[in-house]
């Protein structure tokens, strides 16, 4: 059974943002989804974190003054 987690990281620096997300990504199982509410420029941080990781698929949408980033564990 897949799990959906929500995390609000608005106002966090990029290093802390990556650290918080990494802790959750390590424990995710196939089909799990992480939804992150963050500053708009964190889409780039997420890309840097996941660019060489074929197990995760992410999508970033800018909504008003923040970004909604969805990360799904594929396998």
Short mmCIF file of N, CA, C and O in Angstrom, two decimals:
data_model
loop_
_atom_site.label_atom_id
_atom_site.label_comp_id
_atom_site.label_asym_id
_atom_site.label_seq_id
_atom_site.Cartn_x
_atom_site.Cartn_y
_atom_site.Cartn_z
N UNK A 1 0.84 -1.18 0.00
CA UNK A 1 0.00 0.00 0.00
C UNK A 1 0.88 1.24 0.00
O UNK A 1 1.79 1.38 0.81
N UNK A 2 0.64 2.13 -0.92
CA UNK A 2 1.48 3.33 -1.03
C UNK A 2 1.07 4.37 0.00
O UNK A 2 -0.06 4.41 0.47
N UNK A 3 2.02 5.21 0.30
CA UNK A 3 1.85 6.23 1.33
C UNK A 3 2.07 7.60 0.73
O UNK A 3 2.89 7.77 -0.16
N UNK A 4 1.34 8.60 1.21
CA UNK A 4 1.50 9.97 0.73
C UNK A 4 1.89 10.84 1.93
O UNK A 4 1.20 10.88 2.92
N UNK A 5 3.03 11.54 1.79
CA UNK A 5 3.53 12.41 2.85
C UNK A 5 3.53 13.85 2.37
O UNK A 5 3.81 14.11 1.21
N UNK A 6 3.22 14.78 3.28
CA UNK A 6 3.28 16.21 2.96
C UNK A 6 4.29 16.87 3.87
O UNK A 6 4.36 16.56 5.05
N UNK A 7 5.04 17.82 3.29
CA UNK A 7 6.09 18.50 4.03
C UNK A 7 6.10 19.97 3.62
O UNK A 7 6.07 20.28 2.43
N UNK A 8 6.12 20.87 4.58
CA UNK A 8 6.18 22.31 4.29
C UNK A 8 7.57 22.82 4.67
O UNK A 8 7.91 22.86 5.86
N UNK A 9 8.37 23.17 3.67
CA UNK A 9 9.75 23.62 3.90
C UNK A 9 9.97 25.04 3.39
O UNK A 9 11.10 25.38 3.00
N UNK A 10 8.95 25.85 3.40
CA UNK A 10 9.11 27.24 2.97
C UNK A 10 10.06 27.97 3.91
O UNK A 10 9.98 27.81 5.13
N UNK A 11 10.97 28.76 3.33
CA UNK A 11 11.89 29.56 4.12
C UNK A 11 13.15 28.83 4.57
O UNK A 11 14.00 29.41 5.22
N UNK A 12 13.30 27.56 4.24
CA UNK A 12 14.49 26.80 4.62
C UNK A 12 15.59 27.02 3.58
O UNK A 12 15.32 27.09 2.40
N UNK A 13 16.87 27.10 4.02
CA UNK A 13 17.96 27.19 3.05
C UNK A 13 18.08 25.88 2.25
O UNK A 13 17.61 24.83 2.70
N UNK A 14 18.72 25.94 1.10
CA UNK A 14 18.81 24.79 0.19
C UNK A 14 19.45 23.57 0.87
O UNK A 14 18.99 22.45 0.69
N UNK A 15 20.49 23.78 1.66
CA UNK A 15 21.18 22.67 2.32
C UNK A 15 20.24 21.94 3.29
O UNK A 15 20.18 20.72 3.32
N UNK A 16 19.49 22.72 4.08
CA UNK A 16 18.56 22.12 5.04
C UNK A 16 17.39 21.46 4.31
O UNK A 16 16.92 20.39 4.71
N UNK A 17 16.96 22.07 3.22
CA UNK A 17 15.90 21.52 2.39
C UNK A 17 16.30 20.13 1.87
O UNK A 17 15.55 19.16 2.00
N UNK A 18 17.50 20.03 1.32
CA UNK A 18 17.98 18.76 0.78
C UNK A 18 18.12 17.72 1.89
O UNK A 18 17.77 16.55 1.71
N UNK A 19 18.62 18.12 3.05
CA UNK A 19 18.78 17.20 4.17
C UNK A 19 17.43 16.64 4.62
O UNK A 19 17.29 15.42 4.81
N UNK A 20 16.44 17.50 4.77
CA UNK A 20 15.10 17.05 5.20
C UNK A 20 14.48 16.09 4.19
O UNK A 20 13.91 15.07 4.56
N UNK A 21 14.58 16.42 2.92
CA UNK A 21 14.01 15.56 1.88
C UNK A 21 14.76 14.23 1.80
O UNK A 21 14.15 13.18 1.66
N UNK A 22 16.08 14.27 1.92
CA UNK A 22 16.89 13.05 1.83
C UNK A 22 16.50 12.04 2.91
O UNK A 22 16.45 10.84 2.66
N UNK A 23 16.23 12.53 4.12
CA UNK A 23 15.83 11.63 5.22
C UNK A 23 14.57 10.86 4.84
O UNK A 23 14.45 9.67 5.14
N UNK A 24 13.63 11.53 4.20
CA UNK A 24 12.37 10.88 3.83
C UNK A 24 12.56 9.98 2.61
O UNK A 24 12.02 8.87 2.55
N UNK A 25 13.33 10.43 1.62
CA UNK A 25 13.52 9.65 0.40
C UNK A 25 14.13 8.28 0.69
O UNK A 25 13.77 7.29 0.06
N UNK A 26 15.04 8.22 1.64
CA UNK A 26 15.70 6.96 1.98
C UNK A 26 14.69 5.94 2.51
O UNK A 26 14.81 4.75 2.25
N UNK A 27 13.68 6.39 3.23
CA UNK A 27 12.71 5.47 3.82
C UNK A 27 11.50 5.19 2.94
O UNK A 27 10.66 4.36 3.30
N UNK A 28 11.40 5.84 1.78
CA UNK A 28 10.24 5.64 0.91
C UNK A 28 10.31 4.28 0.22
O UNK A 28 11.37 3.78 -0.11
N UNK A 29 9.13 3.69 0.00
CA UNK A 29 9.01 2.43 -0.72
C UNK A 29 8.36 2.70 -2.08
O UNK A 29 7.83 3.78 -2.31
N UNK A 30 8.41 1.72 -2.96
CA UNK A 30 7.85 1.88 -4.31
C UNK A 30 6.38 2.29 -4.22
O UNK A 30 5.60 1.71 -3.47
N UNK A 31 6.02 3.34 -4.97
CA UNK A 31 4.66 3.84 -5.00
C UNK A 31 4.39 4.97 -4.03
O UNK A 31 3.37 5.65 -4.13
N UNK A 32 5.28 5.20 -3.06
CA UNK A 32 5.10 6.29 -2.10
C UNK A 32 5.27 7.64 -2.79
O UNK A 32 6.02 7.78 -3.76
N UNK A 33 4.58 8.64 -2.26
CA UNK A 33 4.60 9.99 -2.83
C UNK A 33 4.91 10.98 -1.72
O UNK A 33 4.34 10.92 -0.64
N UNK A 34 5.83 11.90 -2.01
CA UNK A 34 6.16 13.00 -1.10
C UNK A 34 5.76 14.30 -1.78
O UNK A 34 6.18 14.57 -2.90
N UNK A 35 4.92 15.09 -1.11
CA UNK A 35 4.52 16.39 -1.62
C UNK A 35 5.17 17.45 -0.75
O UNK A 35 4.97 17.47 0.47
N UNK A 36 5.97 18.30 -1.37
CA UNK A 36 6.72 19.32 -0.65
C UNK A 36 6.21 20.70 -1.06
O UNK A 36 6.10 21.00 -2.24
N UNK A 37 5.90 21.52 -0.07
CA UNK A 37 5.58 22.93 -0.30
C UNK A 37 6.85 23.70 0.05
O UNK A 37 7.34 23.59 1.18
N UNK A 38 7.39 24.44 -0.90
CA UNK A 38 8.67 25.11 -0.68
C UNK A 38 8.74 26.40 -1.49
O UNK A 38 7.84 26.72 -2.26
N UNK A 39 9.83 27.13 -1.29
CA UNK A 39 10.07 28.33 -2.08
C UNK A 39 10.26 27.93 -3.55
O UNK A 39 10.67 26.81 -3.86
N UNK A 40 10.00 28.87 -4.46
CA UNK A 40 10.03 28.57 -5.89
C UNK A 40 11.39 28.07 -6.38
O UNK A 40 11.46 27.19 -7.23
N UNK A 41 12.47 28.59 -5.83
CA UNK A 41 13.79 28.18 -6.31
C UNK A 41 14.22 26.80 -5.81
O UNK A 41 15.25 26.28 -6.22
N UNK A 42 13.42 26.15 -4.99
CA UNK A 42 13.75 24.80 -4.51
C UNK A 42 13.50 23.74 -5.57
O UNK A 42 13.93 22.61 -5.42
N UNK A 43 12.83 24.11 -6.65
CA UNK A 43 12.67 23.16 -7.76
C UNK A 43 14.06 22.82 -8.32
O UNK A 43 14.34 21.67 -8.64
N UNK A 44 14.94 23.79 -8.39
CA UNK A 44 16.30 23.55 -8.88
C UNK A 44 17.08 22.67 -7.91
O UNK A 44 17.80 21.76 -8.32
N UNK A 45 16.94 22.92 -6.60
CA UNK A 45 17.59 22.08 -5.59
C UNK A 45 17.13 20.62 -5.72
O UNK A 45 17.94 19.70 -5.61
N UNK A 46 15.83 20.44 -5.96
CA UNK A 46 15.29 19.09 -6.10
C UNK A 46 15.86 18.42 -7.34
O UNK A 46 16.22 17.24 -7.31
N UNK A 47 15.97 19.16 -8.43
CA UNK A 47 16.57 18.61 -9.65
C UNK A 47 18.01 18.19 -9.40
O UNK A 47 18.43 17.11 -9.82
N UNK A 48 18.78 19.02 -8.71
CA UNK A 48 20.17 18.68 -8.40
C UNK A 48 20.26 17.41 -7.56
O UNK A 48 21.15 16.59 -7.76
N UNK A 49 19.33 17.25 -6.64
CA UNK A 49 19.33 16.09 -5.76
C UNK A 49 18.97 14.80 -6.50
O UNK A 49 19.56 13.76 -6.27
N UNK A 50 18.01 14.89 -7.41
CA UNK A 50 17.46 13.68 -8.04
C UNK A 50 17.89 13.45 -9.49
O UNK A 50 17.44 12.49 -10.10
N UNK A 51 18.76 14.27 -10.04
CA UNK A 51 19.07 14.17 -11.48
C UNK A 51 19.70 12.84 -11.88
O UNK A 51 19.52 12.39 -13.00
N UNK A 52 20.43 12.18 -11.00
CA UNK A 52 21.05 10.89 -11.34
C UNK A 52 20.40 9.73 -10.60
O UNK A 52 21.01 8.69 -10.43
N UNK A 53 19.17 9.91 -10.20
CA UNK A 53 18.47 8.87 -9.44
C UNK A 53 17.26 8.36 -10.23
O UNK A 53 16.21 9.00 -10.23
N UNK A 54 17.40 7.22 -10.88
CA UNK A 54 16.30 6.72 -11.72
C UNK A 54 15.11 6.18 -10.92
O UNK A 54 14.07 5.90 -11.49
N UNK A 55 15.24 6.06 -9.60
CA UNK A 55 14.15 5.51 -8.79
C UNK A 55 13.08 6.53 -8.45
O UNK A 55 12.04 6.18 -7.93
N UNK A 56 13.35 7.81 -8.70
CA UNK A 56 12.42 8.86 -8.32
C UNK A 56 12.01 9.69 -9.53
O UNK A 56 12.81 9.95 -10.41
N UNK A 57 10.75 10.09 -9.53
CA UNK A 57 10.22 10.97 -10.56
C UNK A 57 9.67 12.18 -9.83
O UNK A 57 8.94 12.04 -8.85
N UNK A 58 10.04 13.39 -10.29
CA UNK A 58 9.51 14.56 -9.61
C UNK A 58 8.91 15.55 -10.59
O UNK A 58 9.28 15.60 -11.75
N UNK A 59 7.96 16.31 -10.06
CA UNK A 59 7.28 17.34 -10.84
C UNK A 59 7.16 18.56 -9.95
O UNK A 59 6.76 18.46 -8.79
N UNK A 60 7.53 19.72 -10.47
CA UNK A 60 7.43 20.95 -9.71
C UNK A 60 6.48 21.93 -10.37
O UNK A 60 6.58 22.18 -11.56
N UNK A 61 5.54 22.45 -9.60
CA UNK A 61 4.58 23.44 -10.09
C UNK A 61 4.70 24.69 -9.24
O UNK A 61 4.75 24.60 -8.01
N UNK A 62 4.71 25.85 -9.89
CA UNK A 62 4.71 27.11 -9.16
C UNK A 62 3.26 27.54 -8.96
O UNK A 62 2.51 27.68 -9.91
N UNK A 63 2.90 27.72 -7.69
CA UNK A 63 1.53 28.09 -7.33
C UNK A 63 1.61 29.35 -6.47
O UNK A 63 2.00 29.29 -5.31
N UNK A 64 1.27 30.47 -7.07
CA UNK A 64 1.33 31.73 -6.32
C UNK A 64 2.75 32.07 -5.92
O UNK A 64 3.64 32.17 -6.75
N UNK A 65 2.99 32.19 -4.60
CA UNK A 65 4.31 32.58 -4.11
C UNK A 65 5.16 31.40 -3.67
O UNK A 65 6.22 31.58 -3.10
N UNK A 66 4.70 30.16 -3.92
CA UNK A 66 5.47 28.99 -3.53
C UNK A 66 5.43 27.92 -4.62
O UNK A 66 4.75 28.09 -5.62
N UNK A 67 6.18 26.86 -4.41
CA UNK A 67 6.21 25.74 -5.35
C UNK A 67 5.65 24.49 -4.67
O UNK A 67 5.87 24.29 -3.48
N UNK A 68 4.93 23.68 -5.43
CA UNK A 68 4.49 22.38 -4.96
C UNK A 68 5.27 21.34 -5.75
O UNK A 68 5.15 21.24 -6.97
N UNK A 69 6.08 20.59 -5.03
CA UNK A 69 6.96 19.60 -5.66
C UNK A 69 6.46 18.21 -5.25
O UNK A 69 6.35 17.92 -4.06
N UNK A 70 6.18 17.38 -6.24
CA UNK A 70 5.71 16.02 -5.99
C UNK A 70 6.82 15.06 -6.39
O UNK A 70 7.31 15.09 -7.52
N UNK A 71 7.22 14.19 -5.46
CA UNK A 71 8.27 13.21 -5.71
C UNK A 71 7.67 11.83 -5.51
O UNK A 71 7.10 11.54 -4.46
N UNK A 72 7.77 10.97 -6.53
CA UNK A 72 7.22 9.62 -6.46
C UNK A 72 8.35 8.60 -6.57
O UNK A 72 9.23 8.71 -7.42
N UNK A 73 8.32 7.61 -5.68
CA UNK A 73 9.30 6.51 -5.74
C UNK A 73 8.77 5.48 -6.73
O UNK A 73 7.65 4.98 -6.58
N UNK A 74 9.54 5.18 -7.77
CA UNK A 74 9.07 4.29 -8.83
C UNK A 74 9.27 2.82 -8.53
O UNK A 74 8.41 2.01 -8.77
N UNK A 75 10.45 2.45 -8.04
CA UNK A 75 10.70 1.03 -7.79
C UNK A 75 11.51 0.83 -6.55
O UNK A 75 12.04 1.70 -5.97
#
